């Protein structure tokens, strides 16, 4: 399983950024796809997840209303659209995947089966 996140970089506060994650080695459409992030000196935390079968999504309260998760099953890619970025959004962002689609999306807070390499997002004030 390979999950390769891309799209990170430096952005000013209030700006937007879209992260992409290309997946391989899995039956993409059958997996729940998600995002985690880890700020400097802090633990990695769950950002949100998206299930393809019913198009349901879950977003952490800290990003709800500003971030959106979407996926393109034909391209085996999941996206994280980040708007109204704040300095506290600065973190390494990781793409994740899990085959247990029956779980409540909020339960992925505790982790997902596969985690890819991250991409750094830095929000300047």
PDB file of N, CA and C in Angstrom, residues 2-110:
ATOM      1  N   UNK A   2       0.596   2.131  -0.917  1.00  0.00           N
ATOM      2  CA  UNK A   2       1.328   3.400  -0.967  1.00  0.00           C
ATOM      3  C   UNK A   2       0.343   4.551  -0.987  1.00  0.00           C
ATOM      4  N   UNK A   3       0.588   5.487  -0.114  1.00  0.00           N
ATOM      5  CA  UNK A   3      -0.227   6.697  -0.033  1.00  0.00           C
ATOM      6  C   UNK A   3       0.731   7.878  -0.096  1.00  0.00           C
ATOM      7  N   UNK A   4       0.651   8.633  -1.164  1.00  0.00           N
ATOM      8  CA  UNK A   4       1.589   9.726  -1.377  1.00  0.00           C
ATOM      9  C   UNK A   4       0.852  11.046  -1.376  1.00  0.00           C
ATOM     10  N   UNK A   5       1.051  11.809  -0.304  1.00  0.00           N
ATOM     11  CA  UNK A   5       0.430  13.123  -0.203  1.00  0.00           C
ATOM     12  C   UNK A   5       1.303  14.169  -0.888  1.00  0.00           C
ATOM     13  N   UNK A   6       0.660  15.159  -1.446  1.00  0.00           N
ATOM     14  CA  UNK A   6       1.371  16.254  -2.097  1.00  0.00           C
ATOM     15  C   UNK A   6       0.531  17.522  -2.013  1.00  0.00           C
ATOM     16  N   UNK A   7       1.150  18.646  -2.345  1.00  0.00           N
ATOM     17  CA  UNK A   7       0.425  19.908  -2.371  1.00  0.00           C
ATOM     18  C   UNK A   7       0.737  20.830  -1.211  1.00  0.00           C
ATOM     19  N   UNK A   8       1.581  20.390  -0.301  1.00  0.00           N
ATOM     20  CA  UNK A   8       1.923  21.244   0.824  1.00  0.00           C
ATOM     21  C   UNK A   8       2.786  22.417   0.398  1.00  0.00           C
ATOM     22  N   UNK A   9       2.968  23.344   1.339  1.00  0.00           N
ATOM     23  CA  UNK A   9       3.787  24.511   1.049  1.00  0.00           C
ATOM     24  C   UNK A   9       3.505  25.620   2.031  1.00  0.00           C
ATOM     25  N   UNK A  10       3.962  26.791   1.686  1.00  0.00           N
ATOM     26  CA  UNK A  10       3.788  27.968   2.531  1.00  0.00           C
ATOM     27  C   UNK A  10       2.600  28.773   2.022  1.00  0.00           C
ATOM     28  N   UNK A  11       1.716  29.144   2.924  1.00  0.00           N
ATOM     29  CA  UNK A  11       0.528  29.915   2.567  1.00  0.00           C
ATOM     30  C   UNK A  11       0.268  30.953   3.648  1.00  0.00           C
ATOM     31  N   UNK A  12      -0.257  32.076   3.261  1.00  0.00           N
ATOM     32  CA  UNK A  12      -0.565  33.119   4.225  1.00  0.00           C
ATOM     33  C   UNK A  12      -1.873  32.818   4.949  1.00  0.00           C
ATOM     34  N   UNK A  13      -1.977  33.306   6.164  1.00  0.00           N
ATOM     35  CA  UNK A  13      -3.212  33.150   6.919  1.00  0.00           C
ATOM     36  C   UNK A  13      -4.390  33.711   6.117  1.00  0.00           C
ATOM     37  N   UNK A  14      -5.486  32.985   6.137  1.00  0.00           N
ATOM     38  CA  UNK A  14      -6.650  33.373   5.365  1.00  0.00           C
ATOM     39  C   UNK A  14      -6.679  32.781   3.971  1.00  0.00           C
ATOM     40  N   UNK A  15      -5.579  32.202   3.570  1.00  0.00           N
ATOM     41  CA  UNK A  15      -5.482  31.627   2.233  1.00  0.00           C
ATOM     42  C   UNK A  15      -6.008  30.211   2.155  1.00  0.00           C
ATOM     43  N   UNK A  16      -5.848  29.612   0.979  1.00  0.00           N
ATOM     44  CA  UNK A  16      -6.342  28.261   0.720  1.00  0.00           C
ATOM     45  C   UNK A  16      -5.238  27.391   0.155  1.00  0.00           C
ATOM     46  N   UNK A  17      -5.434  26.103   0.325  1.00  0.00           N
ATOM     47  CA  UNK A  17      -4.487  25.134  -0.202  1.00  0.00           C
ATOM     48  C   UNK A  17      -5.237  23.829  -0.403  1.00  0.00           C
ATOM     49  N   UNK A  18      -4.903  23.111  -1.469  1.00  0.00           N
ATOM     50  CA  UNK A  18      -5.499  21.799  -1.677  1.00  0.00           C
ATOM     51  C   UNK A  18      -4.420  20.730  -1.661  1.00  0.00           C
ATOM     52  N   UNK A  19      -4.606  19.775  -0.801  1.00  0.00           N
ATOM     53  CA  UNK A  19      -3.703  18.634  -0.738  1.00  0.00           C
ATOM     54  C   UNK A  19      -4.307  17.483  -1.532  1.00  0.00           C
ATOM     55  N   UNK A  20      -3.427  16.703  -2.132  1.00  0.00           N
ATOM     56  CA  UNK A  20      -3.839  15.512  -2.858  1.00  0.00           C
ATOM     57  C   UNK A  20      -3.129  14.297  -2.285  1.00  0.00           C
ATOM     58  N   UNK A  21      -3.749  13.157  -2.442  1.00  0.00           N
ATOM     59  CA  UNK A  21      -3.122  11.908  -2.008  1.00  0.00           C
ATOM     60  C   UNK A  21      -3.444  10.834  -3.025  1.00  0.00           C
ATOM     61  N   UNK A  22      -2.411  10.346  -3.672  1.00  0.00           N
ATOM     62  CA  UNK A  22      -2.565   9.268  -4.645  1.00  0.00           C
ATOM     63  C   UNK A  22      -2.334   7.936  -3.954  1.00  0.00           C
ATOM     64  N   UNK A  23      -3.281   7.026  -4.111  1.00  0.00           N
ATOM     65  CA  UNK A  23      -3.200   5.717  -3.462  1.00  0.00           C
ATOM     66  C   UNK A  23      -2.938   4.626  -4.482  1.00  0.00           C
ATOM     67  N   UNK A  24      -2.166   3.646  -4.065  1.00  0.00           N
ATOM     68  CA  UNK A  24      -1.937   2.471  -4.899  1.00  0.00           C
ATOM     69  C   UNK A  24      -1.819   1.256  -3.989  1.00  0.00           C
ATOM     70  N   UNK A  25      -2.087   0.108  -4.568  1.00  0.00           N
ATOM     71  CA  UNK A  25      -1.992  -1.121  -3.796  1.00  0.00           C
ATOM     72  C   UNK A  25      -3.244  -1.475  -3.018  1.00  0.00           C
ATOM     73  N   UNK A  26      -4.300  -0.704  -3.177  1.00  0.00           N
ATOM     74  CA  UNK A  26      -5.572  -0.992  -2.522  1.00  0.00           C
ATOM     75  C   UNK A  26      -6.688  -0.864  -3.531  1.00  0.00           C
ATOM     76  N   UNK A  27      -7.821  -1.474  -3.188  1.00  0.00           N
ATOM     77  CA  UNK A  27      -9.031  -1.278  -3.987  1.00  0.00           C
ATOM     78  C   UNK A  27      -9.645   0.031  -3.493  1.00  0.00           C
ATOM     79  N   UNK A  28      -9.220   1.086  -4.092  1.00  0.00           N
ATOM     80  CA  UNK A  28      -9.444   2.437  -3.553  1.00  0.00           C
ATOM     81  C   UNK A  28     -10.899   2.699  -3.207  1.00  0.00           C
ATOM     82  N   UNK A  29     -11.809   2.369  -4.088  1.00  0.00           N
ATOM     83  CA  UNK A  29     -13.211   2.716  -3.885  1.00  0.00           C
ATOM     84  C   UNK A  29     -13.819   2.006  -2.684  1.00  0.00           C
ATOM     85  N   UNK A  30     -13.171   0.944  -2.220  1.00  0.00           N
ATOM     86  CA  UNK A  30     -13.697   0.170  -1.093  1.00  0.00           C
ATOM     87  C   UNK A  30     -13.139   0.618   0.256  1.00  0.00           C
ATOM     88  N   UNK A  31     -12.270   1.606   0.243  1.00  0.00           N
ATOM     89  CA  UNK A  31     -11.613   2.047   1.462  1.00  0.00           C
ATOM     90  C   UNK A  31     -12.161   3.386   1.934  1.00  0.00           C
ATOM     91  N   UNK A  32     -12.192   3.536   3.236  1.00  0.00           N
ATOM     92  CA  UNK A  32     -12.380   4.852   3.822  1.00  0.00           C
ATOM     93  C   UNK A  32     -11.040   5.584   3.725  1.00  0.00           C
ATOM     94  N   UNK A  33     -11.078   6.805   3.256  1.00  0.00           N
ATOM     95  CA  UNK A  33      -9.873   7.620   3.121  1.00  0.00           C
ATOM     96  C   UNK A  33      -9.930   8.777   4.110  1.00  0.00           C
ATOM     97  N   UNK A  34      -8.793   9.110   4.662  1.00  0.00           N
ATOM     98  CA  UNK A  34      -8.792  10.163   5.668  1.00  0.00           C
ATOM     99  C   UNK A  34      -7.505  10.954   5.713  1.00  0.00           C
ATOM    100  N   UNK A  35      -7.492  11.916   6.602  1.00  0.00           N
ATOM    101  CA  UNK A  35      -6.336  12.781   6.789  1.00  0.00           C
ATOM    102  C   UNK A  35      -6.063  12.950   8.286  1.00  0.00           C
ATOM    103  N   UNK A  36      -4.785  12.987   8.614  1.00  0.00           N
ATOM    104  CA  UNK A  36      -4.309  13.308   9.949  1.00  0.00           C
ATOM    105  C   UNK A  36      -3.311  14.456   9.809  1.00  0.00           C
ATOM    106  N   UNK A  37      -3.006  15.103  10.920  1.00  0.00           N
ATOM    107  CA  UNK A  37      -1.962  16.120  10.887  1.00  0.00           C
ATOM    108  C   UNK A  37      -1.203  16.118  12.204  1.00  0.00           C
ATOM    109  N   UNK A  38       0.033  16.563  12.124  1.00  0.00           N
ATOM    110  CA  UNK A  38       0.882  16.634  13.306  1.00  0.00           C
ATOM    111  C   UNK A  38       1.608  17.963  13.312  1.00  0.00           C
ATOM    112  N   UNK A  39       1.279  18.775  14.302  1.00  0.00           N
ATOM    113  CA  UNK A  39       1.934  20.071  14.470  1.00  0.00           C
ATOM    114  C   UNK A  39       3.255  19.878  15.218  1.00  0.00           C
ATOM    115  N   UNK A  40       4.165  20.815  15.080  1.00  0.00           N
ATOM    116  CA  UNK A  40       5.463  20.700  15.766  1.00  0.00           C
ATOM    117  C   UNK A  40       5.304  20.512  17.269  1.00  0.00           C
ATOM    118  N   UNK A  41       5.927  19.481  17.798  1.00  0.00           N
ATOM    119  CA  UNK A  41       5.896  19.229  19.227  1.00  0.00           C
ATOM    120  C   UNK A  41       4.597  18.653  19.752  1.00  0.00           C
ATOM    121  N   UNK A  42       3.689  18.293  18.859  1.00  0.00           N
ATOM    122  CA  UNK A  42       2.395  17.768  19.293  1.00  0.00           C
ATOM    123  C   UNK A  42       2.143  16.394  18.695  1.00  0.00           C
ATOM    124  N   UNK A  43       1.140  15.710  19.235  1.00  0.00           N
ATOM    125  CA  UNK A  43       0.786  14.402  18.717  1.00  0.00           C
ATOM    126  C   UNK A  43       0.008  14.541  17.409  1.00  0.00           C
ATOM    127  N   UNK A  44       0.039  13.479  16.646  1.00  0.00           N
ATOM    128  CA  UNK A  44      -0.735  13.454  15.413  1.00  0.00           C
ATOM    129  C   UNK A  44      -2.217  13.369  15.745  1.00  0.00           C
ATOM    130  N   UNK A  45      -3.032  14.134  15.043  1.00  0.00           N
ATOM    131  CA  UNK A  45      -4.472  14.158  15.318  1.00  0.00           C
ATOM    132  C   UNK A  45      -5.268  13.934  14.037  1.00  0.00           C
ATOM    133  N   UNK A  46      -6.458  13.459  14.219  1.00  0.00           N
ATOM    134  CA  UNK A  46      -7.369  13.132  13.128  1.00  0.00           C
ATOM    135  C   UNK A  46      -7.997  14.413  12.585  1.00  0.00           C
ATOM    136  N   UNK A  47      -7.968  14.571  11.273  1.00  0.00           N
ATOM    137  CA  UNK A  47      -8.580  15.735  10.635  1.00  0.00           C
ATOM    138  C   UNK A  47      -9.968  15.373  10.107  1.00  0.00           C
ATOM    139  N   UNK A  48     -10.070  14.233   9.433  1.00  0.00           N
ATOM    140  CA  UNK A  48     -11.358  13.834   8.903  1.00  0.00           C
ATOM    141  C   UNK A  48     -11.251  12.639   7.988  1.00  0.00           C
ATOM    142  N   UNK A  49     -12.424  12.153   7.557  1.00  0.00           N
ATOM    143  CA  UNK A  49     -12.467  10.975   6.701  1.00  0.00           C
ATOM    144  C   UNK A  49     -13.686  11.024   5.804  1.00  0.00           C
ATOM    145  N   UNK A  50     -13.607  10.216   4.742  1.00  0.00           N
ATOM    146  CA  UNK A  50     -14.685  10.174   3.741  1.00  0.00           C
ATOM    147  C   UNK A  50     -14.894   8.723   3.326  1.00  0.00           C
ATOM    148  N   UNK A  51     -16.141   8.287   3.363  1.00  0.00           N
ATOM    149  CA  UNK A  51     -16.490   6.931   2.935  1.00  0.00           C
ATOM    150  C   UNK A  51     -17.178   7.006   1.592  1.00  0.00           C
ATOM    151  N   UNK A  52     -16.741   6.194   0.667  1.00  0.00           N
ATOM    152  CA  UNK A  52     -17.241   6.260  -0.697  1.00  0.00           C
ATOM    153  C   UNK A  52     -18.643   5.691  -0.829  1.00  0.00           C
ATOM    154  N   UNK A  53     -18.945   4.620  -0.090  1.00  0.00           N
ATOM    155  CA  UNK A  53     -20.189   3.889  -0.311  1.00  0.00           C
ATOM    156  C   UNK A  53     -21.434   4.734  -0.078  1.00  0.00           C
ATOM    157  N   UNK A  54     -21.380   5.621   0.893  1.00  0.00           N
ATOM    158  CA  UNK A  54     -22.550   6.464   1.164  1.00  0.00           C
ATOM    159  C   UNK A  54     -22.192   7.952   1.126  1.00  0.00           C
ATOM    160  N   UNK A  55     -20.976   8.265   0.684  1.00  0.00           N
ATOM    161  CA  UNK A  55     -20.499   9.651   0.565  1.00  0.00           C
ATOM    162  C   UNK A  55     -20.508  10.406   1.885  1.00  0.00           C
ATOM    163  N   UNK A  56     -20.501   9.684   2.977  1.00  0.00           N
ATOM    164  CA  UNK A  56     -20.504  10.363   4.273  1.00  0.00           C
ATOM    165  C   UNK A  56     -19.104  10.868   4.601  1.00  0.00           C
ATOM    166  N   UNK A  57     -19.074  11.986   5.298  1.00  0.00           N
ATOM    167  CA  UNK A  57     -17.804  12.583   5.695  1.00  0.00           C
ATOM    168  C   UNK A  57     -17.826  12.937   7.178  1.00  0.00           C
ATOM    169  N   UNK A  58     -16.649  13.037   7.724  1.00  0.00           N
ATOM    170  CA  UNK A  58     -16.484  13.471   9.110  1.00  0.00           C
ATOM    171  C   UNK A  58     -15.310  14.433   9.140  1.00  0.00           C
ATOM    172  N   UNK A  59     -15.484  15.537   9.816  1.00  0.00           N
ATOM    173  CA  UNK A  59     -14.408  16.506   9.973  1.00  0.00           C
ATOM    174  C   UNK A  59     -14.293  16.896  11.441  1.00  0.00           C
ATOM    175  N   UNK A  60     -13.078  17.019  11.916  1.00  0.00           N
ATOM    176  CA  UNK A  60     -12.848  17.449  13.284  1.00  0.00           C
ATOM    177  C   UNK A  60     -13.402  18.853  13.494  1.00  0.00           C
ATOM    178  N   UNK A  61     -13.820  19.137  14.701  1.00  0.00           N
ATOM    179  CA  UNK A  61     -14.403  20.448  14.997  1.00  0.00           C
ATOM    180  C   UNK A  61     -13.447  21.591  14.654  1.00  0.00           C
ATOM    181  N   UNK A  62     -12.166  21.337  14.807  1.00  0.00           N
ATOM    182  CA  UNK A  62     -11.175  22.389  14.582  1.00  0.00           C
ATOM    183  C   UNK A  62     -11.105  22.835  13.121  1.00  0.00           C
ATOM    184  N   UNK A  63     -11.596  22.008  12.202  1.00  0.00           N
ATOM    185  CA  UNK A  63     -11.501  22.348  10.784  1.00  0.00           C
ATOM    186  C   UNK A  63     -12.868  22.403  10.108  1.00  0.00           C
ATOM    187  N   UNK A  64     -13.900  22.032  10.827  1.00  0.00           N
ATOM    188  CA  UNK A  64     -15.241  22.015  10.245  1.00  0.00           C
ATOM    189  C   UNK A  64     -15.629  23.413   9.768  1.00  0.00           C
ATOM    190  N   UNK A  65     -16.177  23.456   8.556  1.00  0.00           N
ATOM    191  CA  UNK A  65     -16.557  24.736   7.980  1.00  0.00           C
ATOM    192  C   UNK A  65     -15.448  25.391   7.183  1.00  0.00           C
ATOM    193  N   UNK A  66     -14.228  24.893   7.337  1.00  0.00           N
ATOM    194  CA  UNK A  66     -13.090  25.455   6.587  1.00  0.00           C
ATOM    195  C   UNK A  66     -12.447  24.429   5.650  1.00  0.00           C
ATOM    196  N   UNK A  67     -12.455  23.178   6.056  1.00  0.00           N
ATOM    197  CA  UNK A  67     -11.834  22.111   5.263  1.00  0.00           C
ATOM    198  C   UNK A  67     -12.914  21.229   4.649  1.00  0.00           C
ATOM    199  N   UNK A  68     -12.582  20.657   3.503  1.00  0.00           N
ATOM    200  CA  UNK A  68     -13.463  19.722   2.823  1.00  0.00           C
ATOM    201  C   UNK A  68     -12.649  18.535   2.329  1.00  0.00           C
ATOM    202  N   UNK A  69     -13.189  17.351   2.490  1.00  0.00           N
ATOM    203  CA  UNK A  69     -12.547  16.151   1.952  1.00  0.00           C
ATOM    204  C   UNK A  69     -13.373  15.671   0.763  1.00  0.00           C
ATOM    205  N   UNK A  70     -12.684  15.298  -0.304  1.00  0.00           N
ATOM    206  CA  UNK A  70     -13.356  14.733  -1.469  1.00  0.00           C
ATOM    207  C   UNK A  70     -12.460  13.654  -2.063  1.00  0.00           C
ATOM    208  N   UNK A  71     -13.016  12.880  -2.971  1.00  0.00           N
ATOM    209  CA  UNK A  71     -12.249  11.809  -3.581  1.00  0.00           C
ATOM    210  C   UNK A  71     -12.647  11.617  -5.024  1.00  0.00           C
ATOM    211  N   UNK A  72     -11.713  11.102  -5.796  1.00  0.00           N
ATOM    212  CA  UNK A  72     -11.948  10.738  -7.187  1.00  0.00           C
ATOM    213  C   UNK A  72     -11.571   9.273  -7.307  1.00  0.00           C
ATOM    214  N   UNK A  73     -12.576   8.413  -7.278  1.00  0.00           N
ATOM    215  CA  UNK A  73     -12.289   6.981  -7.302  1.00  0.00           C
ATOM    216  C   UNK A  73     -11.635   6.541  -8.610  1.00  0.00           C
ATOM    217  N   UNK A  74     -11.948   7.206  -9.694  1.00  0.00           N
ATOM    218  CA  UNK A  74     -11.349   6.850 -10.981  1.00  0.00           C
ATOM    219  C   UNK A  74      -9.846   7.143 -10.997  1.00  0.00           C
ATOM    220  N   UNK A  75      -9.448   8.139 -10.224  1.00  0.00           N
ATOM    221  CA  UNK A  75      -8.043   8.536 -10.183  1.00  0.00           C
ATOM    222  C   UNK A  75      -7.325   8.012  -8.942  1.00  0.00           C
ATOM    223  N   UNK A  76      -8.045   7.249  -8.112  1.00  0.00           N
ATOM    224  CA  UNK A  76      -7.468   6.732  -6.865  1.00  0.00           C
ATOM    225  C   UNK A  76      -6.841   7.852  -6.035  1.00  0.00           C
ATOM    226  N   UNK A  77      -7.555   8.951  -5.936  1.00  0.00           N
ATOM    227  CA  UNK A  77      -7.011  10.131  -5.272  1.00  0.00           C
ATOM    228  C   UNK A  77      -8.031  10.717  -4.294  1.00  0.00           C
ATOM    229  N   UNK A  78      -7.537  11.135  -3.152  1.00  0.00           N
ATOM    230  CA  UNK A  78      -8.361  11.837  -2.175  1.00  0.00           C
ATOM    231  C   UNK A  78      -7.763  13.228  -1.983  1.00  0.00           C
ATOM    232  N   UNK A  79      -8.645  14.183  -1.720  1.00  0.00           N
ATOM    233  CA  UNK A  79      -8.230  15.578  -1.620  1.00  0.00           C
ATOM    234  C   UNK A  79      -8.616  16.154  -0.261  1.00  0.00           C
ATOM    235  N   UNK A  80      -7.843  17.136   0.166  1.00  0.00           N
ATOM    236  CA  UNK A  80      -8.188  17.920   1.346  1.00  0.00           C
ATOM    237  C   UNK A  80      -8.114  19.389   0.934  1.00  0.00           C
ATOM    238  N   UNK A  81      -9.279  19.987   0.781  1.00  0.00           N
ATOM    239  CA  UNK A  81      -9.345  21.409   0.448  1.00  0.00           C
ATOM    240  C   UNK A  81      -9.368  22.199   1.742  1.00  0.00           C
ATOM    241  N   UNK A  82      -8.400  23.073   1.904  1.00  0.00           N
ATOM    242  CA  UNK A  82      -8.260  23.840   3.133  1.00  0.00           C
ATOM    243  C   UNK A  82      -8.447  25.318   2.818  1.00  0.00           C
ATOM    244  N   UNK A  83      -9.456  25.909   3.417  1.00  0.00           N
ATOM    245  CA  UNK A  83      -9.747  27.327   3.235  1.00  0.00           C
ATOM    246  C   UNK A  83      -9.615  28.057   4.562  1.00  0.00           C
ATOM    247  N   UNK A  84      -9.534  29.375   4.480  1.00  0.00           N
ATOM    248  CA  UNK A  84      -9.435  30.206   5.682  1.00  0.00           C
ATOM    249  C   UNK A  84      -8.375  29.670   6.641  1.00  0.00           C
ATOM    250  N   UNK A  85      -7.217  29.406   6.099  1.00  0.00           N
ATOM    251  CA  UNK A  85      -6.159  28.797   6.896  1.00  0.00           C
ATOM    252  C   UNK A  85      -5.676  29.717   8.006  1.00  0.00           C
ATOM    253  N   UNK A  86      -5.319  29.082   9.118  1.00  0.00           N
ATOM    254  CA  UNK A  86      -4.842  29.791  10.294  1.00  0.00           C
ATOM    255  C   UNK A  86      -3.424  29.306  10.625  1.00  0.00           C
ATOM    256  N   UNK A  87      -2.655  30.105  11.331  1.00  0.00           N
ATOM    257  CA  UNK A  87      -1.308  29.647  11.717  1.00  0.00           C
ATOM    258  C   UNK A  87      -1.331  28.325  12.482  1.00  0.00           C
ATOM    259  N   UNK A  88      -2.395  28.093  13.249  1.00  0.00           N
ATOM    260  CA  UNK A  88      -2.481  26.840  14.011  1.00  0.00           C
ATOM    261  C   UNK A  88      -2.768  25.624  13.137  1.00  0.00           C
ATOM    262  N   UNK A  89      -3.012  25.843  11.861  1.00  0.00           N
ATOM    263  CA  UNK A  89      -3.154  24.732  10.920  1.00  0.00           C
ATOM    264  C   UNK A  89      -1.787  24.238  10.427  1.00  0.00           C
ATOM    265  N   UNK A  90      -0.739  24.938  10.807  1.00  0.00           N
ATOM    266  CA  UNK A  90       0.600  24.519  10.417  1.00  0.00           C
ATOM    267  C   UNK A  90       0.903  23.131  10.967  1.00  0.00           C
ATOM    268  N   UNK A  91       1.252  22.211  10.069  1.00  0.00           N
ATOM    269  CA  UNK A  91       1.472  20.822  10.475  1.00  0.00           C
ATOM    270  C   UNK A  91       1.954  20.025   9.269  1.00  0.00           C
ATOM    271  N   UNK A  92       2.407  18.823   9.563  1.00  0.00           N
ATOM    272  CA  UNK A  92       2.602  17.834   8.510  1.00  0.00           C
ATOM    273  C   UNK A  92       1.283  17.096   8.357  1.00  0.00           C
ATOM    274  N   UNK A  93       0.796  17.032   7.147  1.00  0.00           N
ATOM    275  CA  UNK A  93      -0.484  16.392   6.860  1.00  0.00           C
ATOM    276  C   UNK A  93      -0.244  15.025   6.238  1.00  0.00           C
ATOM    277  N   UNK A  94      -0.947  14.033   6.786  1.00  0.00           N
ATOM    278  CA  UNK A  94      -0.794  12.658   6.355  1.00  0.00           C
ATOM    279  C   UNK A  94      -2.109  12.120   5.795  1.00  0.00           C
ATOM    280  N   UNK A  95      -1.986  11.399   4.711  1.00  0.00           N
ATOM    281  CA  UNK A  95      -3.119  10.703   4.123  1.00  0.00           C
ATOM    282  C   UNK A  95      -3.222   9.309   4.750  1.00  0.00           C
ATOM    283  N   UNK A  96      -4.434   8.802   4.908  1.00  0.00           N
ATOM    284  CA  UNK A  96      -4.626   7.492   5.516  1.00  0.00           C
ATOM    285  C   UNK A  96      -5.743   6.736   4.824  1.00  0.00           C
ATOM    286  N   UNK A  97      -5.715   5.421   5.011  1.00  0.00           N
ATOM    287  CA  UNK A  97      -6.736   4.561   4.399  1.00  0.00           C
ATOM    288  C   UNK A  97      -7.093   3.426   5.341  1.00  0.00           C
ATOM    289  N   UNK A  98      -8.345   2.987   5.276  1.00  0.00           N
ATOM    290  CA  UNK A  98      -8.790   1.887   6.123  1.00  0.00           C
ATOM    291  C   UNK A  98      -9.850   1.061   5.396  1.00  0.00           C
ATOM    292  N   UNK A  99      -9.717  -0.278   5.430  1.00  0.00           N
ATOM    293  CA  UNK A  99     -10.674  -1.118   4.714  1.00  0.00           C
ATOM    294  C   UNK A  99     -11.954  -1.413   5.501  1.00  0.00           C
ATOM    295  N   UNK A 100     -11.961  -1.067   6.774  1.00  0.00           N
ATOM    296  CA  UNK A 100     -13.114  -1.392   7.618  1.00  0.00           C
ATOM    297  C   UNK A 100     -14.187  -0.322   7.483  1.00  0.00           C
ATOM    298  N   UNK A 101     -14.869  -0.335   6.386  1.00  0.00           N
ATOM    299  CA  UNK A 101     -15.806   0.734   6.055  1.00  0.00           C
ATOM    300  C   UNK A 101     -17.045   0.744   6.936  1.00  0.00           C
ATOM    301  N   UNK A 102     -17.218  -0.294   7.749  1.00  0.00           N
ATOM    302  CA  UNK A 102     -18.406  -0.373   8.589  1.00  0.00           C
ATOM    303  C   UNK A 102     -18.296   0.512   9.834  1.00  0.00           C
ATOM    304  N   UNK A 103     -17.069   0.963  10.141  1.00  0.00           N
ATOM    305  CA  UNK A 103     -16.874   1.738  11.354  1.00  0.00           C
ATOM    306  C   UNK A 103     -17.490   3.116  11.249  1.00  0.00           C
ATOM    307  N   UNK A 104     -17.912   3.670  12.382  1.00  0.00           N
ATOM    308  CA  UNK A 104     -18.324   5.059  12.424  1.00  0.00           C
ATOM    309  C   UNK A 104     -17.117   5.928  12.086  1.00  0.00           C
ATOM    310  N   UNK A 105     -17.312   6.921  11.218  1.00  0.00           N
ATOM    311  CA  UNK A 105     -16.174   7.707  10.752  1.00  0.00           C
ATOM    312  C   UNK A 105     -15.442   8.396  11.900  1.00  0.00           C
ATOM    313  N   UNK A 106     -16.157   8.788  12.926  1.00  0.00           N
ATOM    314  CA  UNK A 106     -15.520   9.436  14.060  1.00  0.00           C
ATOM    315  C   UNK A 106     -14.561   8.533  14.806  1.00  0.00           C
ATOM    316  N   UNK A 107     -14.759   7.217  14.684  1.00  0.00           N
ATOM    317  CA  UNK A 107     -13.887   6.259  15.377  1.00  0.00           C
ATOM    318  C   UNK A 107     -12.481   6.221  14.797  1.00  0.00           C
ATOM    319  N   UNK A 108     -12.318   6.744  13.589  1.00  0.00           N
ATOM    320  CA  UNK A 108     -10.985   6.758  12.996  1.00  0.00           C
ATOM    321  C   UNK A 108     -10.072   7.754  13.692  1.00  0.00           C
ATOM    322  N   UNK A 109     -10.619   8.474  14.618  1.00  0.00           N
ATOM    323  CA  UNK A 109      -9.816   9.337  15.499  1.00  0.00           C
ATOM    324  C   UNK A 109      -8.676   8.528  16.117  1.00  0.00           C
ATOM    325  N   UNK A 110      -8.950   7.242  16.360  1.00  0.00           N
ATOM    326  CA  UNK A 110      -7.967   6.401  17.038  1.00  0.00           C
ATOM    327  C   UNK A 110      -6.938   5.817  16.079  1.00  0.00           C
TER     328      UNK A 110
END
